[in-house]
Coordinates of C-alpha atoms in Angstrom, one line a residue:
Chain F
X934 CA 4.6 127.8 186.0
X935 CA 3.9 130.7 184.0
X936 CA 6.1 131.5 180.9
X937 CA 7.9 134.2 182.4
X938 CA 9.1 132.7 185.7
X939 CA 12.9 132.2 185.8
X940 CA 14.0 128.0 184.9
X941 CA 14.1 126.1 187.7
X942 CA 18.0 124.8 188.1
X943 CA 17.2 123.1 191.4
X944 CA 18.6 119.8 190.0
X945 CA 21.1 121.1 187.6
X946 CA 25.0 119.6 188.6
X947 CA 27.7 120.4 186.9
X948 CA 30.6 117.9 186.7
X949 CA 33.7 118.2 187.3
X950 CA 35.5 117.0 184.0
X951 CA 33.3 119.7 182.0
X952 CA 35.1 122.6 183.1
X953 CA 39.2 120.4 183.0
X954 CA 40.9 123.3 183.8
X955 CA 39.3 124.8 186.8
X956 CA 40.3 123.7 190.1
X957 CA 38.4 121.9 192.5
X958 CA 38.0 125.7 194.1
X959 CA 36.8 127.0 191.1
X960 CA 33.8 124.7 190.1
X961 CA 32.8 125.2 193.4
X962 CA 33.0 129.5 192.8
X963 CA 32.1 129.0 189.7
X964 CA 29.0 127.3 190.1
X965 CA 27.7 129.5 193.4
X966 CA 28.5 132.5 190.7
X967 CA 26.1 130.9 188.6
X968 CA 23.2 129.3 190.2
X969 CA 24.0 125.4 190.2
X970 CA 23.1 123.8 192.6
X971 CA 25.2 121.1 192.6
X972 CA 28.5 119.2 191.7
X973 CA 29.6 115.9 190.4
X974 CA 33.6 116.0 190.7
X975 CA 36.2 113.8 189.9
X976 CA 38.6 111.9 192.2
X977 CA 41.4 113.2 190.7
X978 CA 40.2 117.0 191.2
X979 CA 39.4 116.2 194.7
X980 CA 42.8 114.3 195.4
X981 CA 44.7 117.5 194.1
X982 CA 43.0 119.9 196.7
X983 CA 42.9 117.4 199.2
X984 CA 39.3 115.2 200.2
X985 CA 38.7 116.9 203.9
X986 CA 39.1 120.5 202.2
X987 CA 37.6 119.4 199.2
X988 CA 34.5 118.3 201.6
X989 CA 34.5 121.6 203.6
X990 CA 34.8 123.8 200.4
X991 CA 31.7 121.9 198.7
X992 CA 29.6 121.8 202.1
X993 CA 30.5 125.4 203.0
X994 CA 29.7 126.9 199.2
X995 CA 25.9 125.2 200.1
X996 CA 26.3 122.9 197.4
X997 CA 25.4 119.4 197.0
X998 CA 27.7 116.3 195.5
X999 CA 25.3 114.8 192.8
X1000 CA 27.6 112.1 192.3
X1001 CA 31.5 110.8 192.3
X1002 CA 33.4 110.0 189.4
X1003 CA 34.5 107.0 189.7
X1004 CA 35.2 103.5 190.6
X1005 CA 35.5 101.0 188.9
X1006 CA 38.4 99.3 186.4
X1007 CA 37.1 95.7 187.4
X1008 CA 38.5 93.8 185.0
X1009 CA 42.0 92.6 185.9
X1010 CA 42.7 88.8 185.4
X1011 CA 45.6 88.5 188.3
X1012 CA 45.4 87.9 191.7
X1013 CA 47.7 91.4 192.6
X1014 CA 45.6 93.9 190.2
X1015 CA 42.0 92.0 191.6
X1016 CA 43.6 92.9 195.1
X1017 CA 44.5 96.8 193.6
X1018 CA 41.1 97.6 192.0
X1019 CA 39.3 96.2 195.7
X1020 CA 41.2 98.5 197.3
X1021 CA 40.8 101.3 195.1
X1022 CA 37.6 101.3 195.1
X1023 CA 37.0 100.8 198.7
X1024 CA 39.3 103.9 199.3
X1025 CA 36.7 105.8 196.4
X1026 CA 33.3 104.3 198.7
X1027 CA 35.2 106.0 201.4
X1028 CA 35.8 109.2 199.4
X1029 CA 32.0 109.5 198.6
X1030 CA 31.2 109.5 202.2
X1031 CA 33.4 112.0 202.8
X1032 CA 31.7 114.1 200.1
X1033 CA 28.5 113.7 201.7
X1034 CA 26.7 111.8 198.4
X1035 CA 25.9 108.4 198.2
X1036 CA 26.5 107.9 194.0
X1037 CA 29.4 106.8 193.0
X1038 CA 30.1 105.9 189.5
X1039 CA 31.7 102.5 188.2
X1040 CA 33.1 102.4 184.8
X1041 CA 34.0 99.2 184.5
X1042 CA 37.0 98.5 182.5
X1043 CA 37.4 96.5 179.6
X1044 CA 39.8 93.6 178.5
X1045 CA 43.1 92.8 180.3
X1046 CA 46.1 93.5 178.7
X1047 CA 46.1 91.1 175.3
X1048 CA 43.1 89.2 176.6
X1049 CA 40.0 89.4 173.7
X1050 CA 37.6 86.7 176.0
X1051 CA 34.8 89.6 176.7
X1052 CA 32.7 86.8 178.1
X1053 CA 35.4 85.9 180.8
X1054 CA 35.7 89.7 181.5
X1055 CA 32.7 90.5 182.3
X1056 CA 32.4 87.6 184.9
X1057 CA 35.4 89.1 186.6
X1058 CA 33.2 92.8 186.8
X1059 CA 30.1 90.8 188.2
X1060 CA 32.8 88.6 190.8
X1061 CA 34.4 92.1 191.8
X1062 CA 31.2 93.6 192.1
X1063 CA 30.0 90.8 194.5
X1064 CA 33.2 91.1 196.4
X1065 CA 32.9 95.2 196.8
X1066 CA 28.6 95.2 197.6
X1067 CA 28.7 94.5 201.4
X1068 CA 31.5 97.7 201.9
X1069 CA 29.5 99.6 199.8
X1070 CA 25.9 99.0 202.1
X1071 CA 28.2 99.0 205.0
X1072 CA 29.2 102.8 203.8
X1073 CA 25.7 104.0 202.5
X1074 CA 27.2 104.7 199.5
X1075 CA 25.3 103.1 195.8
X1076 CA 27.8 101.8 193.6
X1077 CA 26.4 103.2 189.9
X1078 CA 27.0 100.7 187.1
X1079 CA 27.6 102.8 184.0
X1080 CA 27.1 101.4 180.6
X1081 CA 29.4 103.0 178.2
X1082 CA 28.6 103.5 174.6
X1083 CA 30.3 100.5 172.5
X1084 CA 33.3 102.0 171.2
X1085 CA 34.5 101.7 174.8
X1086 CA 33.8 98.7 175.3
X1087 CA 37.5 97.0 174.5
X1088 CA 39.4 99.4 176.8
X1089 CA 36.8 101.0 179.0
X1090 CA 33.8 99.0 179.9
X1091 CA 32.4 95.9 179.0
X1092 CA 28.9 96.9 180.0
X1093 CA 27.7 98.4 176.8
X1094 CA 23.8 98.7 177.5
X1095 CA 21.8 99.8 180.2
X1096 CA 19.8 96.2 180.0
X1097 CA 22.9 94.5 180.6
X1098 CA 24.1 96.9 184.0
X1099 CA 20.1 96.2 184.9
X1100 CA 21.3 92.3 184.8
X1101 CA 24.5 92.9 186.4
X1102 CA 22.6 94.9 189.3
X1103 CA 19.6 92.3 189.8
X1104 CA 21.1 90.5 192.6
X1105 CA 21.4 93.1 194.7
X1106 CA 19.5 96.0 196.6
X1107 CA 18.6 99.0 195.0
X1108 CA 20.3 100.7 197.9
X1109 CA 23.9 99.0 197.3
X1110 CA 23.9 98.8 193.3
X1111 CA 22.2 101.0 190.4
X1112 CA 22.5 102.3 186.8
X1113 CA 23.4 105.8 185.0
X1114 CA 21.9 107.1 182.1
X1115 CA 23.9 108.9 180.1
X1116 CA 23.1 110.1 176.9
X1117 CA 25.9 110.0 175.1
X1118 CA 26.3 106.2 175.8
X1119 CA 22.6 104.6 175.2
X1120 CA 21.3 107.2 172.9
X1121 CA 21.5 104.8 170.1
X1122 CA 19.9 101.8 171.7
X1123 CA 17.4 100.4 170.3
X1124 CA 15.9 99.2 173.4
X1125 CA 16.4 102.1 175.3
X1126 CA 12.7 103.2 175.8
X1127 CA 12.2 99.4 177.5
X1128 CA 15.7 99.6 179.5
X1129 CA 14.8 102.9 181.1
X1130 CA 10.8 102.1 182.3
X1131 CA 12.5 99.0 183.7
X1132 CA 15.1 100.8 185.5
X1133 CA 12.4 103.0 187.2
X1134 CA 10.2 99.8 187.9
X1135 CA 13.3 98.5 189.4
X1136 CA 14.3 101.5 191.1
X1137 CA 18.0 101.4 189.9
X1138 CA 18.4 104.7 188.0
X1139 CA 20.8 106.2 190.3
X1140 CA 21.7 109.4 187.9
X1141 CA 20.9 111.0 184.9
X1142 CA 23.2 112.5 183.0
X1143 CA 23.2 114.5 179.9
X1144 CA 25.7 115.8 176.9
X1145 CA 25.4 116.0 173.4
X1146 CA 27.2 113.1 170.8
X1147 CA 28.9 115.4 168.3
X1148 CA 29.7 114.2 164.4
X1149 CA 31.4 113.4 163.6
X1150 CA 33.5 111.5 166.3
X1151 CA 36.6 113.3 167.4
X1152 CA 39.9 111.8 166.5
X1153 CA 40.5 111.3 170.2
X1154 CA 36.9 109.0 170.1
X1155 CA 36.8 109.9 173.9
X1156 CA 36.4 113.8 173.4
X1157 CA 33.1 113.5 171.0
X1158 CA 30.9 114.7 174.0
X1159 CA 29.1 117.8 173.0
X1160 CA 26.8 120.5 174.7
X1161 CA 23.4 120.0 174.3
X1162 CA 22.2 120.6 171.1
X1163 CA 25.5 120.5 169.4
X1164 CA 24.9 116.6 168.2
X1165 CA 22.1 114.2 167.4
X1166 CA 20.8 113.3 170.4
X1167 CA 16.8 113.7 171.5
X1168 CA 16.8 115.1 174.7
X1169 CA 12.7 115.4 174.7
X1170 CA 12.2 111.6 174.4
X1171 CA 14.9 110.6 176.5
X1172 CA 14.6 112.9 179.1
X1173 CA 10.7 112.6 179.1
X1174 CA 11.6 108.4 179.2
X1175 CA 13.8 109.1 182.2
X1176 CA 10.9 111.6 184.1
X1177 CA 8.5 108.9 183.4
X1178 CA 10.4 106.6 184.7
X1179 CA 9.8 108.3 188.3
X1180 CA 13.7 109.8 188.5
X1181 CA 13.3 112.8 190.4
X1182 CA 17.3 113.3 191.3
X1183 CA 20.4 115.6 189.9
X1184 CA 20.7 115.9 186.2
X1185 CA 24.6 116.1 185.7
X1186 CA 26.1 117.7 182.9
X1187 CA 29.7 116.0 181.7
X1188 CA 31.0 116.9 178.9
X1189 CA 34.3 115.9 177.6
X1190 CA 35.3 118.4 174.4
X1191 CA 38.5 120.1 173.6
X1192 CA 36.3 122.9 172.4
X1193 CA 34.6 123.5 175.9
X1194 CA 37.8 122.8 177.6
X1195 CA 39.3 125.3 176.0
X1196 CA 36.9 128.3 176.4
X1197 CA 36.3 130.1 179.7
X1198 CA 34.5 128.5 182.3
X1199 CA 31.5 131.0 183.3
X1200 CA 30.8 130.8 179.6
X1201 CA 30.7 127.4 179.3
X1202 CA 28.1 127.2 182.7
X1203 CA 26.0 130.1 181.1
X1204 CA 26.1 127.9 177.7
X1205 CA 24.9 125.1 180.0
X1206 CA 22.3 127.2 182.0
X1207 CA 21.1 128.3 178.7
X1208 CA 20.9 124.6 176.8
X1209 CA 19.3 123.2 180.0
X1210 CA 16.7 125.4 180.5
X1211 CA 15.8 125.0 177.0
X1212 CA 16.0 121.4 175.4
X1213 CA 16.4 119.2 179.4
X1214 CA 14.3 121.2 181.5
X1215 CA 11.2 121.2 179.4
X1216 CA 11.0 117.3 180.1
X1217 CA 12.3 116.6 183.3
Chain X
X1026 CA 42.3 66.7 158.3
X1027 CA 45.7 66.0 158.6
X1028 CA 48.0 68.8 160.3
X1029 CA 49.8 69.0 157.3
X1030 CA 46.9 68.9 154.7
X1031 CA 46.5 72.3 152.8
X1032 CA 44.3 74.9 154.5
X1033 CA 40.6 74.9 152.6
X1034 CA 39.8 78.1 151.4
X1035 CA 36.8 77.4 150.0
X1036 CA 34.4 79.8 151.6
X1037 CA 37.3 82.4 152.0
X1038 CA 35.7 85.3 149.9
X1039 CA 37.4 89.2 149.4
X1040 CA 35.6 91.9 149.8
X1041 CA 36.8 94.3 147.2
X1042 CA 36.8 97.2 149.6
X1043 CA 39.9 95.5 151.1
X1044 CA 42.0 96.4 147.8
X1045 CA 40.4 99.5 147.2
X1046 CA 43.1 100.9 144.8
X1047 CA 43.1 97.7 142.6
X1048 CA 40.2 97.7 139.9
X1049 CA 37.4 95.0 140.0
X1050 CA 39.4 93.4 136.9
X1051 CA 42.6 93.2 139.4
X1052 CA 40.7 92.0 141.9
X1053 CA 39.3 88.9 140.3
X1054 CA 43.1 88.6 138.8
X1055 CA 44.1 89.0 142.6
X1056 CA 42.0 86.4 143.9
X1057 CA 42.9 83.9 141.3
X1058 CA 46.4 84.0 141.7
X1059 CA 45.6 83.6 145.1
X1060 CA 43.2 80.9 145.0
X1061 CA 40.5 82.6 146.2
X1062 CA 37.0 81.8 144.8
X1063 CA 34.9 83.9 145.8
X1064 CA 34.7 88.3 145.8
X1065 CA 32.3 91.0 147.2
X1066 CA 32.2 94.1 145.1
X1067 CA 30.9 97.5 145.9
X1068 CA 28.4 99.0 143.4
X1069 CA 31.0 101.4 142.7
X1070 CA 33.7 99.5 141.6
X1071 CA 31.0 97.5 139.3
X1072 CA 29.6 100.5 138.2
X1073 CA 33.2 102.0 137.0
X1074 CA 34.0 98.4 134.9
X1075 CA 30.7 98.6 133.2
X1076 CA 28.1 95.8 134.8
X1077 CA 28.2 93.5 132.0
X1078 CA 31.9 93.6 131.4
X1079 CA 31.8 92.6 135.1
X1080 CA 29.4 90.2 136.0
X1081 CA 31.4 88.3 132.3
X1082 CA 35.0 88.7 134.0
X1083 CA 34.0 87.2 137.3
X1084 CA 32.0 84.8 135.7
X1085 CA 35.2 84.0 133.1
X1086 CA 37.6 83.6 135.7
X1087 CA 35.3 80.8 137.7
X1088 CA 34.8 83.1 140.8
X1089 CA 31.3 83.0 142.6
X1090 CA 29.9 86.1 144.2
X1091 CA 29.0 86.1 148.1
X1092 CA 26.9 89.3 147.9
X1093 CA 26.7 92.8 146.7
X1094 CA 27.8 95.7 148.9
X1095 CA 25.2 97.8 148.9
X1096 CA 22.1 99.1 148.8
X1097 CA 20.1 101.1 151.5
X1098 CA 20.0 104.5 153.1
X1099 CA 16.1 104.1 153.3
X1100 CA 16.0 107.0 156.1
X1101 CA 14.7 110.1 153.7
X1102 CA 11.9 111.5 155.2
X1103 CA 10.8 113.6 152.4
X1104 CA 8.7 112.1 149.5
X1105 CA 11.3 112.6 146.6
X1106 CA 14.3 111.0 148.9
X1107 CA 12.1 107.9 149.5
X1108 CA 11.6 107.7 145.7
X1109 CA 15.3 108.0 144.8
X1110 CA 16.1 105.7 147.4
X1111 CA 13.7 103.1 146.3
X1112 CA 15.0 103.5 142.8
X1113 CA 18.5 103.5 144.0
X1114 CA 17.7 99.7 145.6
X1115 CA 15.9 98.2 142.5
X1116 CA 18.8 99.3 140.6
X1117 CA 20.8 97.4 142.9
X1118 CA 19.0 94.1 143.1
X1119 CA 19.1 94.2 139.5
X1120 CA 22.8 94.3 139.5
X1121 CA 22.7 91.6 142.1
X1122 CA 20.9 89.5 140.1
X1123 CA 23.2 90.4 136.8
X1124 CA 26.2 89.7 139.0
X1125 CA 24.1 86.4 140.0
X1126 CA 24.5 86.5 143.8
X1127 CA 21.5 86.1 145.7
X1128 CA 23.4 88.4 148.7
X1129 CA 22.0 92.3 148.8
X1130 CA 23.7 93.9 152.0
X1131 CA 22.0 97.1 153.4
X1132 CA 23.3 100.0 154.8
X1133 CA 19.8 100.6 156.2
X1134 CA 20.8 104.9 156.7
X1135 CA 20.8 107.2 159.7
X1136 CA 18.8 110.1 160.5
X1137 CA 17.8 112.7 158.0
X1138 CA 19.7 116.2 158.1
X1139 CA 18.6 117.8 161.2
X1140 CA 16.7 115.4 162.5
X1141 CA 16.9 113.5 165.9
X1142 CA 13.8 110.9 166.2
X1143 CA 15.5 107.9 165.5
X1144 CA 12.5 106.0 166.7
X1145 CA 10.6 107.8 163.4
X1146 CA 13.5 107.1 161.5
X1147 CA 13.5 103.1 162.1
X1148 CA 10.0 103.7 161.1
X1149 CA 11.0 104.1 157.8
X1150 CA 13.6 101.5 157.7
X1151 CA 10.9 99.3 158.3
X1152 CA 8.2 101.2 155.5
X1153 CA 10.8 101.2 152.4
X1154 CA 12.0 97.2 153.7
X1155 CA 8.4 96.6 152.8
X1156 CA 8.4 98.7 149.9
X1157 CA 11.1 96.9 148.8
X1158 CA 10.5 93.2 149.2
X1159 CA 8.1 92.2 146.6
X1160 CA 11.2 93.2 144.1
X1161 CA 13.7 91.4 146.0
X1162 CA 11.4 87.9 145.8
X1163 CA 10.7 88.8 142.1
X1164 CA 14.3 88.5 141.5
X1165 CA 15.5 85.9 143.2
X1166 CA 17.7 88.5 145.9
X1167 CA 17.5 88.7 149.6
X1168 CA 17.9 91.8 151.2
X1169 CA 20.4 91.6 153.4
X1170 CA 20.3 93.7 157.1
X1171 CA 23.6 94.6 158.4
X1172 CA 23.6 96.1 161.7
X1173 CA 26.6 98.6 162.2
X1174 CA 28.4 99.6 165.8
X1175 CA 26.6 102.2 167.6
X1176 CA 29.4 104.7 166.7
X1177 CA 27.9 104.6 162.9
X1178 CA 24.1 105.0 164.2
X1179 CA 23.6 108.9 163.5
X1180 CA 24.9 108.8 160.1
X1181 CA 24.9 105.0 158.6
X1182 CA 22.4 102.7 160.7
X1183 CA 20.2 102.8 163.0
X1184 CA 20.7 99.0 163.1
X1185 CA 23.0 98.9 165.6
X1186 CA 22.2 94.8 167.2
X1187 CA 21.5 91.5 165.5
X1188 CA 18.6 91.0 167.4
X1189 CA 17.2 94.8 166.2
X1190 CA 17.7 93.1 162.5
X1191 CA 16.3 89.8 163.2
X1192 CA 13.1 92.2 164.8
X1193 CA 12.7 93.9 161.8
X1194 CA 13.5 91.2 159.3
X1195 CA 10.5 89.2 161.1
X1196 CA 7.9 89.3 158.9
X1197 CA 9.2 88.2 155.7
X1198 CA 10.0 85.1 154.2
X1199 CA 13.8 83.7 155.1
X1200 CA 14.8 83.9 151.2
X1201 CA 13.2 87.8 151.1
X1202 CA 15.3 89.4 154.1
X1203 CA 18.4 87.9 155.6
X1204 CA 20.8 89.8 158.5
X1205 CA 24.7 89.9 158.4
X1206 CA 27.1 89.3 161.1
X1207 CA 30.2 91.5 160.9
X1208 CA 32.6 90.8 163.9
X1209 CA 33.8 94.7 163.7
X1210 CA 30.2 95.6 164.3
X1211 CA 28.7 93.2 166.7
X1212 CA 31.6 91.7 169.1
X1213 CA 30.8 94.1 171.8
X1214 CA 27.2 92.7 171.9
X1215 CA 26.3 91.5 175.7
X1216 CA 23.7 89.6 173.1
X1217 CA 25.4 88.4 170.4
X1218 CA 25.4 84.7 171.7
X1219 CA 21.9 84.8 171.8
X1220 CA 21.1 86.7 168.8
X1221 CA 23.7 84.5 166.4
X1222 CA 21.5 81.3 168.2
X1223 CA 18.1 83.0 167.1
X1224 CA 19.3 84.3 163.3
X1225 CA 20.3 80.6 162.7
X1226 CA 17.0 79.2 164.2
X1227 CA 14.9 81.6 162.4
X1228 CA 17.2 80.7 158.9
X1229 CA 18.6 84.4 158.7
X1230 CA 22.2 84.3 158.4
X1231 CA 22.8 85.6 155.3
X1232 CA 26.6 86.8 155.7
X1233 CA 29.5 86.5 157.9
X1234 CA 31.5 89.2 157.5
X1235 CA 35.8 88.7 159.4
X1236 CA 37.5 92.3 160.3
X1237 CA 39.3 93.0 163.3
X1238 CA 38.3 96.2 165.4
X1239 CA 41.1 98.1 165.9
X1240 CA 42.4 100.5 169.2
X1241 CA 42.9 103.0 169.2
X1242 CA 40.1 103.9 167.2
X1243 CA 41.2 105.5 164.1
X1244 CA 40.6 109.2 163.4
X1245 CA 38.5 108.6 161.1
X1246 CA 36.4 106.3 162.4
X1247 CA 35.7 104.6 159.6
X1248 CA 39.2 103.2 159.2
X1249 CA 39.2 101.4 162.3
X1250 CA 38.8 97.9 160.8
X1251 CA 41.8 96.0 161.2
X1252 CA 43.4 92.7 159.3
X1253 CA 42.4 89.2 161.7
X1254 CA 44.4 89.5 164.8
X1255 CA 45.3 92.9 165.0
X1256 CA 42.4 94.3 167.6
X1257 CA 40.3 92.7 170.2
X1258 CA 37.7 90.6 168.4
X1259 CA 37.9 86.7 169.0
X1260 CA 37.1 84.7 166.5
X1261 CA 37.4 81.7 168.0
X1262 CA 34.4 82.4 170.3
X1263 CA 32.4 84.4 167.2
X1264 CA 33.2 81.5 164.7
X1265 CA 32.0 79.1 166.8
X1266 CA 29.0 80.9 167.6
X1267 CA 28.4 81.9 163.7
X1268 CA 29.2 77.7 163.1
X1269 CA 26.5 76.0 165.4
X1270 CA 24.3 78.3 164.0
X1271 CA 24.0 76.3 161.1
X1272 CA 25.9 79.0 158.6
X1273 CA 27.5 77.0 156.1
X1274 CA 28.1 80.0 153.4
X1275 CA 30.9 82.0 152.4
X1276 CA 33.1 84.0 155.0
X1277 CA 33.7 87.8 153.5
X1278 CA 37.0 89.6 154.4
X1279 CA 36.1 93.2 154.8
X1280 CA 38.6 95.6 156.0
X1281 CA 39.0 99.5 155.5
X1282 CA 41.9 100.9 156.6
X1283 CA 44.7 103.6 155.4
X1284 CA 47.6 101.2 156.1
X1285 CA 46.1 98.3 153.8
X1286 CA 44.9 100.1 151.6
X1287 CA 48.2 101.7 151.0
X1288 CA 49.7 98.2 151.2
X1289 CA 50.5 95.9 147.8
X1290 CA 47.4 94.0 146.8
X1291 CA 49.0 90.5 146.6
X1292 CA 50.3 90.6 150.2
X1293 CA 47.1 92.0 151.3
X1294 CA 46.0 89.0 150.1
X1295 CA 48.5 86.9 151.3
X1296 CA 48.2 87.6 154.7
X1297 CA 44.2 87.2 154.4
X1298 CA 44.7 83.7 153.5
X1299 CA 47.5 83.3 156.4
X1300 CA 45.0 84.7 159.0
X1301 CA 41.6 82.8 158.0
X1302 CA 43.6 79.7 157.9
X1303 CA 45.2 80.1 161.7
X1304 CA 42.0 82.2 163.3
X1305 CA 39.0 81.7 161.0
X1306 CA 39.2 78.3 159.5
X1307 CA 39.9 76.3 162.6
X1308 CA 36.4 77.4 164.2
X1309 CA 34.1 77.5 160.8

């Protein structure tokens, strides 16, 4: 490719949750106004336009679903919430097919209410994963297991590192169960290089998904996602890590930031288009 | 024991980072009232008594010191840094050995301004640790790893796991380079069973360290340590862990957070002793 040639944003998705106050309708105009390809939305924004018009809009814009965000929320010790999260996320598997994409994120959840047994909890994710597998294959939808970075790990997700969601996905086909990588959450590990070449060897990495991890950490510790290049994060080693790996799919940009929420929302996808082509694209 | 026997606080140490208004002078006065008998200053708090005047004040009111908070921030990648640093850390075993505990901790440092290769800055984590050792065994002082959470990795640590500071602190003798465990920082470890196992197999464990991790997550995220009891950590499992492991050495209360902090000192210490004895104690 010669120096001059426009980037190539064939596998550029945008999600959903980066541009919070756009409507479903407007990700979708907003991204054919820009180039991307592609979409990773959240259930919520797809609930408030409705799934079969959410499904037509996407399809009829051209664009493709990357992923679905998300499942998951596992971690229930009763009998009644076990019985809610099933059919939750039986109702999201369903949603994904609608959407035409067969990723759908898991964030796992975290303790129960006043429980502190992590070890306990993260049995009941791998029993609920177990029970939710067959609907899953039966749907042709992957269910993605996302390790969060740590400071999620009480109220969010007890899967903390992408060697433990490898673990948690070994008994299973690579078609039913995988693994994100996300920046923001594994940046930091210190077996990350490792973690990701397995992945690839076990053909689990099911998406790829990049943001910046801003300093410092927000007061709200959930809106420290940054663009990239605003924070600490590598993207040349990761990235090259994850291309080496053999992943060849969507990279999804998600980026939770009052900041971004806040300014307009073609900006913020030329800001991306801009950051991508320069520090991701260069190692994907 | 008896039920109704008095609750041994033997091992119950105060890190003086816990009362950070009170002066080191009325923290040893502190911990004798209370029958503690054993602190962990800060450098600074040392530094502001004068170090003779405090190692003689500690030593005159019969209180042992479990270790020296701290040395580190190894991560300069410029020539003079590396020098200061180094100097910085002799300094500081020096005071360890005036303050006669054998118990350096490290804050091992993040990456340099600007920089993002944390793989090249663990590099020299590992090049000033072996700088450093042959004046650590002179003395008579281990250097002490202390992995923090992953939330501290950009700009404290880039030890972020036990088994990450057991990996580094491989190839050096047991009494040269030891690793703390700090429930704050490691509770979330998929690992940690394992890893506490290993450190007391290879003769590591130099420090347990009690706090409480706190949600939400303060704002600034340094101040999310919480007293015993108040977050999600569970000591019972941790304790027990940290116990078969052989550790038979002081237990540090180490807490930083605006509400204690702003508290009176003596019923900071009160309620110290109230939560080692019903949480800590019962599995150490």
């Amino acid at each position: 490719m010669s120096d001059f040639s426009a980037p190539d944003f064939s596998r550029l998705s945008v999600n959903s949750a980066t541009t919070k106050k756009w409507t479903l309708a407007e990700v979708v105009d907003g991204c054919v106004r820009a180039g991307i390809p592609s979409i990773g939305p959240w259930r919520d924004i797809v609930a408030d336009t409705g799934l079969d018009k959410a499904s037509k809009l996407i399809k009829d814009a051209g664009l493709r679903v990357s992923s679905l965000c998300r499942g998951g929320f596992l971690t229930a010790a009763d009998t009644e919430g076990q019985a809610a999260a099933l059919a939750d996320n039986r109702a999201a598997i369903l949603e994904a097919v609608a959407l035409d994409t067969r990723e759908l994120f898991l964030v796992v959840g975290g303790l129960a209410p006043g429980e502190k047994d992590v070890v306990a909890a993260r049995q009941r994710v791998a029993d609920r994963l177990e029970d939710l597998v067959p609907f899953a294959v039966e749907h042709g939808v992957r269910l993605v297991l996302e390790p969060l970075h740590p400071m999620y790990a009480a109220d969010r997700a007890l899967i903390s590192t992408l060697g433990q969601a490898l673990d948690l996905a070994a008994p299973y086909d690579t078609r039913a169960v995988g693994v994100a990588v996300d920046t923001f959450h594994v940046w930091w590990d210190p077996e990350l290089k490792q973690q990701i070449q397995r992945a690839g060897r076990e053909g689990r990495i099911a998406s790829y998904q990049v943001c910046d991890f801003n300093l410092p950490i927000a007061a709200d510790a959930l809106l420290s996602r940054g663009m990239m290049g605003d924070g600490v994060i590598d993207f040349a080693t990761i990235g090259t890590w994850v291309r080496d790996a053999g992943y060849k799919g969507d990279i999804e940009v998600e980026i939770f930031n009052q900041e971004i929420w806040d300014a307009d929302g073609d900006d913020v996808l030329a800001s991306i288009k801009h950051r991508y082509a320069t520090l991701v694209l260069p190692f994907a």
